[in-house]
Coordinates of C-alpha atoms in Angstrom, one line a residue:
Chain U
M43 CA 0.0 0.0 -0.1
L44 CA 1.2 3.6 -0.9
K45 CA 2.5 5.3 2.2
Y46 CA -0.2 8.2 1.8
I47 CA -2.9 5.9 1.6
S48 CA -1.9 4.1 4.7
V49 CA -1.6 7.5 6.3
A50 CA -4.8 8.5 5.0
N51 CA -6.5 5.4 6.7
S52 CA -4.9 6.2 9.9
L53 CA -6.0 9.7 9.8
K54 CA -9.7 8.6 8.9
E55 CA -9.7 6.4 12.1
Y56 CA -8.2 9.1 14.1
I57 CA -11.3 11.3 13.0
E58 CA -13.9 8.9 13.4
H59 CA -12.8 7.8 16.9
S60 CA -11.9 11.2 18.2
N61 CA -14.4 13.5 19.6
L62 CA -14.1 16.1 16.7
K63 CA -17.1 17.9 16.0
Q64 CA -18.3 19.3 12.7
G65 CA -16.0 22.3 12.1
D66 CA -13.2 21.4 14.6
R67 CA -9.8 22.1 13.2
L68 CA -7.1 19.4 12.8
P69 CA -3.7 19.6 13.8
N70 CA -1.5 21.3 11.3
V71 CA 0.4 19.7 8.5
L72 CA 3.8 19.8 10.2
T73 CA 2.3 18.3 13.5
L74 CA 1.1 15.6 11.6
A75 CA 3.9 14.9 9.7
E76 CA 5.8 14.5 12.9
D77 CA 2.9 12.4 14.7
Y78 CA 3.0 10.1 11.7
N79 CA 6.8 10.2 11.3
T80 CA 6.6 10.9 7.5
S81 CA 7.0 14.1 5.2
K82 CA 4.7 17.0 4.8
T83 CA 4.0 15.9 1.1
T84 CA 2.9 12.7 2.3
I85 CA 0.5 14.2 4.7
V86 CA -0.9 16.8 2.1
K87 CA -1.6 13.8 -0.3
A88 CA -3.3 11.9 2.5
L89 CA -5.6 14.9 3.5
E90 CA -6.6 15.3 -0.3
I91 CA -8.0 11.7 0.1
L92 CA -9.9 12.8 3.2
K93 CA -11.2 15.5 1.4
A94 CA -12.4 13.6 -1.2
D95 CA -14.1 11.2 1.1
G96 CA -15.9 13.9 2.7
L97 CA -14.2 13.9 6.1
I98 CA -12.3 17.2 6.1
Y99 CA -12.8 20.5 4.3
Q100 CA -9.9 22.8 3.7
V101 CA -10.0 26.6 4.3
Q102 CA -7.0 28.3 2.3
G103 CA -4.5 29.9 4.7
S104 CA -6.2 28.4 7.7
G105 CA -6.2 24.6 7.9
N106 CA -8.3 21.7 7.7
Y107 CA -11.6 21.1 9.4
A108 CA -13.7 18.0 10.4
R109 CA -16.8 17.3 8.5
L110 CA -19.1 15.0 10.3
P111 CA -22.7 14.4 9.0
K112 CA -25.0 12.3 11.2
R113 CA -24.7 8.9 9.6
T114 CA -26.3 6.5 12.0
G115 CA -28.6 4.1 10.0
Y116 CA -28.1 6.0 6.8
I117 CA -26.6 4.5 3.7
N118 CA -23.9 6.4 1.9
F119 CA -25.4 6.6 -1.6
Q120 CA -22.2 7.9 -3.0
S121 CA -20.0 4.9 -1.9
N122 CA -18.7 2.6 -4.7
L123 CA -17.8 -0.2 -2.1
G124 CA -21.1 -1.5 -1.6
F125 CA -23.1 -1.4 1.8
T126 CA -20.7 -3.3 3.8
T127 CA -18.1 -0.4 4.2
N128 CA -20.7 2.0 5.4
L129 CA -23.1 0.2 7.5
H130 CA -22.3 -2.0 10.4
E131 CA -20.9 -5.3 8.8
E132 CA -21.9 -7.5 11.7
N133 CA -25.7 -6.6 11.5
L134 CA -25.8 -6.8 7.7
S135 CA -27.0 -10.0 6.0
S136 CA -28.4 -11.4 2.7
Q137 CA -31.6 -13.5 2.2
S138 CA -32.9 -15.7 -0.6
V139 CA -29.7 -15.8 -2.5
S140 CA -29.4 -17.4 -5.8
V141 CA -26.6 -17.4 -8.2
T142 CA -27.2 -18.6 -11.6
S143 CA -25.0 -18.7 -14.9
I144 CA -26.6 -16.8 -17.8
A145 CA -25.4 -15.6 -21.3
A146 CA -25.3 -11.6 -21.9
D147 CA -28.5 -10.4 -23.7
T148 CA -28.3 -7.0 -25.5
E149 CA -28.9 -4.7 -22.6
L150 CA -26.3 -6.6 -20.5
A151 CA -23.7 -6.6 -23.4
E152 CA -24.2 -2.9 -23.7
Q153 CA -24.0 -2.1 -19.8
L154 CA -21.1 -4.5 -19.4
Q155 CA -19.4 -3.5 -22.8
C156 CA -19.2 -7.1 -23.8
A157 CA -20.4 -9.2 -26.7
V158 CA -23.9 -10.8 -26.5
G159 CA -23.7 -14.3 -25.2
T160 CA -20.6 -13.5 -22.6
P161 CA -21.1 -15.7 -19.7
I162 CA -22.7 -13.9 -16.8
Y163 CA -23.3 -14.4 -13.1
H164 CA -26.7 -13.4 -12.0
V165 CA -26.9 -12.8 -8.3
E166 CA -30.3 -12.1 -6.8
R167 CA -30.6 -11.5 -3.1
T168 CA -32.3 -9.3 -0.6
R169 CA -30.1 -7.4 2.0
T170 CA -31.2 -6.7 5.3
M171 CA -30.0 -5.0 8.3
D172 CA -30.9 -5.7 11.9
G173 CA -33.6 -7.9 10.5
K174 CA -35.0 -5.1 8.5
I175 CA -35.3 -5.6 4.6
L176 CA -33.1 -2.8 2.9
C177 CA -33.5 -3.7 -0.8
L178 CA -33.8 -6.6 -3.5
E179 CA -30.7 -6.4 -5.7
N180 CA -30.0 -8.1 -8.8
S181 CA -26.3 -8.0 -10.0
F182 CA -25.0 -9.1 -13.3
F183 CA -21.0 -10.0 -13.2
N184 CA -19.0 -10.5 -16.4
A185 CA -17.5 -14.0 -15.7
N186 CA -14.6 -13.3 -18.1
L187 CA -13.3 -11.1 -15.2
I188 CA -15.2 -12.4 -12.4
K189 CA -14.2 -16.0 -13.0
Y190 CA -15.9 -17.7 -9.9
L191 CA -18.7 -17.1 -7.8
N192 CA -20.9 -19.2 -5.7
Q193 CA -23.9 -18.9 -3.2
E194 CA -21.6 -19.0 -0.3
I195 CA -19.7 -16.1 -1.4
A196 CA -22.9 -14.0 -2.4
E197 CA -24.2 -14.7 1.2
G198 CA -21.3 -12.4 2.4
S199 CA -19.9 -9.3 0.9
I200 CA -19.1 -9.9 -2.9
F201 CA -17.1 -6.6 -3.2
K202 CA -14.8 -7.8 -0.2
Y203 CA -14.4 -11.1 -2.0
L204 CA -13.7 -9.3 -5.5
T205 CA -11.1 -6.9 -3.7
D206 CA -9.4 -9.4 -1.3
V207 CA -9.4 -12.8 -3.3
L208 CA -9.7 -11.9 -6.9
D209 CA -7.4 -8.7 -6.3
I210 CA -9.7 -6.5 -8.3
S211 CA -9.4 -2.7 -7.8
I212 CA -12.8 -1.1 -7.9
G213 CA -12.4 2.2 -9.5
F214 CA -15.7 4.4 -10.1
S215 CA -19.4 3.7 -11.1
D216 CA -22.1 5.5 -12.9
K217 CA -25.6 5.2 -11.1
F218 CA -28.9 6.1 -12.5
F219 CA -32.0 6.3 -10.3
K220 CA -35.6 7.3 -10.0
V221 CA -38.7 6.9 -7.8
R222 CA -41.4 4.5 -9.0
E223 CA -44.2 2.2 -7.7
L224 CA -43.4 -1.4 -6.8
T225 CA -44.3 -4.3 -8.9
D226 CA -46.1 -7.4 -7.3
Y227 CA -42.9 -9.5 -7.6
E228 CA -40.6 -6.8 -5.7
A229 CA -43.2 -6.0 -3.1
G230 CA -43.2 -9.7 -2.3
K231 CA -39.4 -9.7 -1.7
L232 CA -39.6 -6.4 0.2
A233 CA -42.8 -7.4 2.4
L234 CA -44.8 -4.5 1.1
T235 CA -47.4 -3.9 -1.2
A236 CA -47.5 -3.5 -5.0
G237 CA -47.8 0.2 -5.9
Q238 CA -46.1 1.4 -2.8
P239 CA -43.1 3.8 -3.5
T240 CA -39.6 2.6 -4.2
L241 CA -36.0 4.1 -5.1
D242 CA -34.8 2.0 -8.1
A243 CA -31.1 2.4 -8.7
H244 CA -29.1 0.9 -11.6
E245 CA -25.4 1.0 -11.2
V246 CA -22.5 0.0 -13.5
F247 CA -19.3 -0.6 -11.5
F248 CA -15.8 -0.3 -13.3
T249 CA -12.4 -1.6 -12.3
N250 CA -9.7 1.2 -11.9
D251 CA -8.8 0.6 -15.5
G252 CA -12.1 1.5 -16.4
I253 CA -13.3 -2.0 -17.4
P254 CA -17.2 -2.5 -16.5
F255 CA -17.5 -5.7 -14.3
D256 CA -20.9 -5.3 -12.6
Y257 CA -24.2 -4.1 -13.6
S258 CA -26.5 -3.9 -10.5
S259 CA -30.1 -3.0 -10.0
N260 CA -31.3 -2.1 -6.3
V261 CA -34.9 -1.5 -5.6
Y262 CA -35.0 -0.1 -1.8
H263 CA -37.5 -0.5 0.8
F264 CA -38.9 3.0 1.1
E265 CA -39.6 2.6 5.1
N266 CA -36.3 1.0 5.9
A267 CA -33.7 2.8 3.7
D268 CA -32.5 6.3 4.3
F269 CA -29.8 7.8 2.3
Y270 CA -27.0 10.5 2.8
L271 CA -24.6 12.0 0.2
Q272 CA -21.8 14.5 0.6
T273 CA -20.7 16.8 -2.3
Q274 CA -17.2 17.7 -2.1
Q275 CA -15.0 20.9 -1.9
K276 CA -13.2 21.4 -5.2
Chain M
M2 CA -9.1 32.6 -11.4
L3 CA -6.1 30.3 -10.9
K4 CA -4.5 29.0 -14.0
Y5 CA -5.1 25.3 -13.6
I6 CA -9.1 26.2 -12.8
S7 CA -9.1 28.0 -16.1
V8 CA -7.4 25.3 -18.1
A9 CA -9.7 22.6 -16.4
N10 CA -12.7 24.5 -17.8
S11 CA -11.2 24.7 -21.2
L12 CA -10.4 20.9 -21.0
K13 CA -14.1 20.3 -19.8
E14 CA -15.3 22.1 -22.8
Y15 CA -13.1 20.3 -25.1
I16 CA -14.2 16.9 -23.7
E17 CA -17.9 17.9 -23.8
H18 CA -18.0 19.0 -27.5
S19 CA -15.3 16.7 -28.9
N20 CA -16.7 13.3 -30.1
L21 CA -14.9 11.2 -27.4
K22 CA -16.5 8.0 -26.4
Q23 CA -16.5 6.3 -23.1
G24 CA -12.9 4.9 -22.6
D25 CA -11.3 7.0 -25.3
R26 CA -7.8 8.3 -24.5
L27 CA -6.9 11.7 -23.8
P28 CA -3.8 13.3 -25.5
N29 CA -0.8 12.9 -23.0
V30 CA 0.2 15.4 -20.4
L31 CA 3.0 16.6 -22.4
T32 CA 0.8 17.3 -25.6
L33 CA -1.8 19.0 -23.5
A34 CA 0.9 21.3 -22.0
E35 CA 1.9 22.5 -25.5
D36 CA -1.8 22.9 -26.6
Y37 CA -2.6 25.0 -23.7
N38 CA 0.8 26.8 -23.6
T39 CA 1.2 26.1 -19.9
S40 CA 3.3 23.7 -17.7
K41 CA 2.9 19.9 -17.3
T42 CA 2.4 20.7 -13.4
T43 CA -0.7 23.0 -14.3
I44 CA -2.1 20.1 -16.6
V45 CA -1.7 17.5 -14.0
K46 CA -3.6 19.7 -11.5
A47 CA -6.4 20.5 -14.0
L48 CA -6.7 16.8 -14.7
E49 CA -7.2 16.1 -11.1
I50 CA -10.3 18.5 -11.3
L51 CA -11.7 16.5 -14.1
K52 CA -11.3 13.4 -12.3
A53 CA -13.1 14.7 -9.1
D54 CA -15.8 15.9 -11.5
G55 CA -16.1 12.4 -13.2
L56 CA -15.1 13.5 -16.7
I57 CA -12.1 11.2 -16.6
Y58 CA -10.3 8.3 -15.1
Q59 CA -6.7 7.6 -14.8
V60 CA -4.9 4.3 -15.6
Q61 CA -1.4 4.3 -13.9
G62 CA 1.3 4.2 -16.5
S63 CA -1.2 4.5 -19.4
G64 CA -3.2 7.9 -19.5
N65 CA -6.3 9.5 -19.0
Y66 CA -9.4 8.3 -20.4
A67 CA -13.1 9.7 -21.1
R68 CA -16.1 9.1 -18.8
L69 CA -19.2 9.9 -20.6
P70 CA -22.5 8.7 -19.0
K71 CA -25.7 9.3 -20.7
R72 CA -26.9 12.6 -19.2
T73 CA -29.8 13.7 -21.4
G74 CA -32.7 14.5 -19.2
Y75 CA -31.2 13.4 -16.1
I76 CA -30.4 15.4 -13.1
N77 CA -27.0 15.4 -11.4
F78 CA -27.6 14.5 -8.0
Q79 CA -24.3 15.1 -6.7
S80 CA -23.8 18.7 -8.0
N81 CA -23.5 21.2 -5.3
L82 CA -24.5 24.0 -7.8
G83 CA -28.1 23.6 -8.2
F84 CA -29.9 22.7 -11.2
T85 CA -28.8 25.3 -13.6
T86 CA -25.4 23.9 -14.3
N87 CA -26.5 20.6 -15.3
L88 CA -29.6 20.8 -17.0
H89 CA -30.5 23.1 -19.9
E90 CA -30.7 26.6 -18.3
E91 CA -32.7 28.2 -20.9
N92 CA -35.7 25.5 -20.5
L93 CA -35.5 25.7 -16.5
S94 CA -37.9 27.9 -15.0
S95 CA -39.6 28.7 -11.4
Q96 CA -43.3 28.9 -10.9
S97 CA -45.4 30.1 -7.9
V98 CA -42.3 31.7 -6.3
S99 CA -42.6 33.3 -3.0
V100 CA -40.0 35.0 -0.7
T101 CA -40.8 35.7 2.9
S102 CA -38.6 36.7 5.8
I103 CA -39.0 34.7 8.9
A104 CA -37.0 34.0 12.2
A105 CA -35.2 30.8 12.6
D106 CA -37.0 28.2 14.7
T107 CA -35.1 25.5 16.6
E108 CA -34.7 23.2 13.5
L109 CA -33.5 26.1 11.1
A110 CA -31.0 27.3 14.0
E111 CA -29.5 23.8 14.3
Q112 CA -29.3 23.1 10.3
L113 CA -27.7 26.7 9.7
Q114 CA -25.7 26.7 12.9
C115 CA -27.2 29.9 13.9
A116 CA -29.2 31.4 17.0
V117 CA -32.9 30.9 17.2
G118 CA -34.5 34.1 15.9
T119 CA -31.8 34.7 13.2
P120 CA -33.3 36.3 10.2
I121 CA -33.9 33.9 7.4
Y122 CA -35.2 34.2 3.8
H123 CA -37.7 31.5 3.0
V124 CA -38.0 30.7 -0.6
E125 CA -40.9 28.3 -2.1
R126 CA -40.9 27.5 -5.5
T127 CA -41.7 24.7 -8.1
R128 CA -38.9 24.2 -10.6
T129 CA -40.2 23.3 -14.2
M130 CA -38.1 22.1 -17.3
D131 CA -39.7 22.2 -20.8
G132 CA -43.0 22.6 -19.1
K133 CA -42.7 19.6 -16.8
I134 CA -42.7 19.9 -13.0
L135 CA -39.6 18.7 -11.6
C136 CA -39.7 19.5 -7.9
L137 CA -41.2 21.5 -5.0
E138 CA -38.6 23.4 -3.4
N139 CA -38.2 25.1 0.1
S140 CA -34.9 26.9 0.8
F141 CA -34.0 28.8 3.9
F142 CA -31.3 31.2 3.7
N143 CA -29.3 32.9 6.8
A144 CA -30.0 36.4 5.9
N145 CA -26.8 37.6 8.0
L146 CA -24.9 36.0 5.1
I147 CA -27.3 36.3 2.2
K148 CA -28.1 39.8 3.0
Y149 CA -30.5 40.3 0.3
L150 CA -33.1 38.1 -1.8
N151 CA -36.2 39.0 -3.5
Q152 CA -38.9 37.4 -5.9
E153 CA -37.1 38.6 -9.0
I154 CA -33.8 36.9 -8.2
A155 CA -35.7 33.6 -6.9
E156 CA -37.5 33.5 -10.2
G157 CA -33.9 32.6 -11.8
S158 CA -30.9 31.1 -10.6
I159 CA -30.3 31.8 -6.8
F160 CA -26.9 30.0 -6.9
K161 CA -25.9 32.2 -9.6
Y162 CA -26.7 35.2 -7.8
L163 CA -25.0 33.9 -4.8
T164 CA -21.6 33.4 -6.9
D165 CA -21.9 36.1 -9.4
V166 CA -23.3 39.1 -7.2
L167 CA -22.8 38.2 -3.6
D168 CA -19.4 36.6 -4.4
I169 CA -20.1 33.6 -2.2
S170 CA -17.9 30.6 -2.8
I171 CA -20.0 27.4 -2.5
G172 CA -18.0 24.9 -0.9
F173 CA -19.8 21.5 -0.2
S174 CA -23.0 20.0 1.0
D175 CA -24.6 17.3 3.2
K176 CA -27.7 15.7 1.6
F177 CA -30.1 13.3 3.4
F178 CA -33.1 11.8 1.5
K179 CA -35.6 9.1 1.4
V180 CA -38.5 7.8 -0.6
R181 CA -42.2 8.4 0.9
E182 CA -45.8 9.1 -0.2
L183 CA -46.9 12.7 -1.1
T184 CA -49.0 14.8 1.3
D185 CA -51.9 16.5 -0.1
Y186 CA -50.3 20.0 -0.1
E187 CA -47.1 18.5 -2.0
A188 CA -49.2 16.7 -4.5
G189 CA -51.3 19.7 -5.3
K190 CA -48.1 21.7 -6.1
L191 CA -46.6 18.9 -8.4
A192 CA -50.1 18.1 -10.0
L193 CA -50.2 14.6 -8.6
T194 CA -52.2 12.7 -6.2
A195 CA -51.5 12.4 -2.5
G196 CA -49.9 8.9 -1.7
Q197 CA -48.1 8.7 -4.8
P198 CA -44.3 8.3 -4.4
T199 CA -41.8 11.0 -4.1
L200 CA -38.1 11.3 -3.4
D201 CA -37.6 13.8 -0.6
A202 CA -34.2 15.4 -0.2
H203 CA -32.9 17.6 2.5
E204 CA -29.5 19.4 1.9
V205 CA -27.4 21.8 3.7
F206 CA -25.0 24.1 1.7
F207 CA -21.9 25.3 3.0
T208 CA -19.5 28.1 1.9
N209 CA -15.9 27.3 1.0
D210 CA -15.0 28.4 4.6
G211 CA -17.4 25.7 6.2
I212 CA -20.4 28.1 6.9
P213 CA -23.9 26.8 6.3
F214 CA -25.9 29.2 4.5
D215 CA -28.9 27.3 2.8
Y216 CA -31.0 24.5 4.2
S217 CA -33.1 23.1 1.4
S218 CA -35.9 20.6 1.0
N219 CA -36.7 19.3 -2.4
V220 CA -39.7 17.1 -3.2
Y221 CA -39.4 15.5 -6.6
H222 CA -42.1 14.6 -9.0
F223 CA -41.4 10.8 -9.6
E224 CA -42.4 10.7 -13.2
N225 CA -40.5 13.8 -14.2
A226 CA -37.2 13.5 -12.3
D227 CA -34.6 10.9 -13.1
F228 CA -31.1 11.4 -11.7
Y229 CA -27.7 10.1 -12.1
L230 CA -24.6 10.0 -9.8
Q231 CA -20.9 9.3 -10.6
T232 CA -18.6 7.9 -8.0
Q233 CA -15.2 9.0 -8.2
Q234 CA -11.7 7.3 -8.8
K235 CA -9.6 7.6 -5.8

């Protein structure tokens, strides 16, 4: 791991576990460089990551300040790392998980930039937290890139498997969403009634090299899923 | 304007108006430095802005590539600059605009980090594009920071007024949202029926110095408002 990313991770832990309030000033760059036994350049690069993650904002000529939105129970809608990193992993689980092998149809081929007929893993599962249903998820993985997937893996965090086992660097994603009424099938999966509202989000995930590997559709339970999103300082 | 920001703006225009497709490679840094008659350092800083804006991704040792999600008719949910910058401004308008002066109650005082009783401008308006209603917006501006606001300004782009006339640097925002059913009053404003679905988004906007100046509530028309959101490469 690059030094400044390791320092950024330490700084994140420090901010999250300290008693900093919104707008509290962080120690200056020189102090941080001494604390972390590293160069000022490394600290500056680490702070850029914290800014991009919405943990701090920078006031020119003044310093770095904490951003701490209330997050408890809210889903970070901006995260490209799945639920697991921003909700309490221990309370998150998957139900009625199925993993099937299919061939890409025209839509999947377009979304995943692959040929029609490419082998695809289709995962359908409901995600729950503390026994509450959050969403019905349908994910499609290009099996030429994600060469192995099974039900046991899909019962846990697929993204953790992709990064830790398959060594895939998740880069970024494009998400499209709207609000609509639930279909009969979705309502059944979410323990709701057809016609009740839902947030319907489609997302394509890319590797760090710009290759799409996962096309996902999440249909959220409107009473159980609240979201937050931070815009970043430029 | 700083040189690299000006170069970033030029590069954005180049990308948006060229025929680049998703995954097309940009000219290399040296070529861009020559084209824009500037240093490689300036180009590198400008490209960092484009990356943060989701217009490019960077592949280590290989170069910079275009990201071009389909955007037509979709609202950029991540933008902290209001609608005007990401929908066609000429087709965007505001209806039934009212501007009133009120005093901050407990909730507004907390959201805007000001004392109870602080003077507040309350703007209520519906936003429409091409004659279609997008949302009902209720915004609350701290009048100690936004010292003047009237109906004529609120009929246009308030954020353009804040930046161009009041010289306020908009820094970042925290947004909280969920899906729910419309109330009678909201349904009337959106030409829908009570009980139909809506995306309900609350957002606090901060200056570049971390001072909250606007607390806004947007209730979206579920049939007319589609959204996109890009996550960024780290």
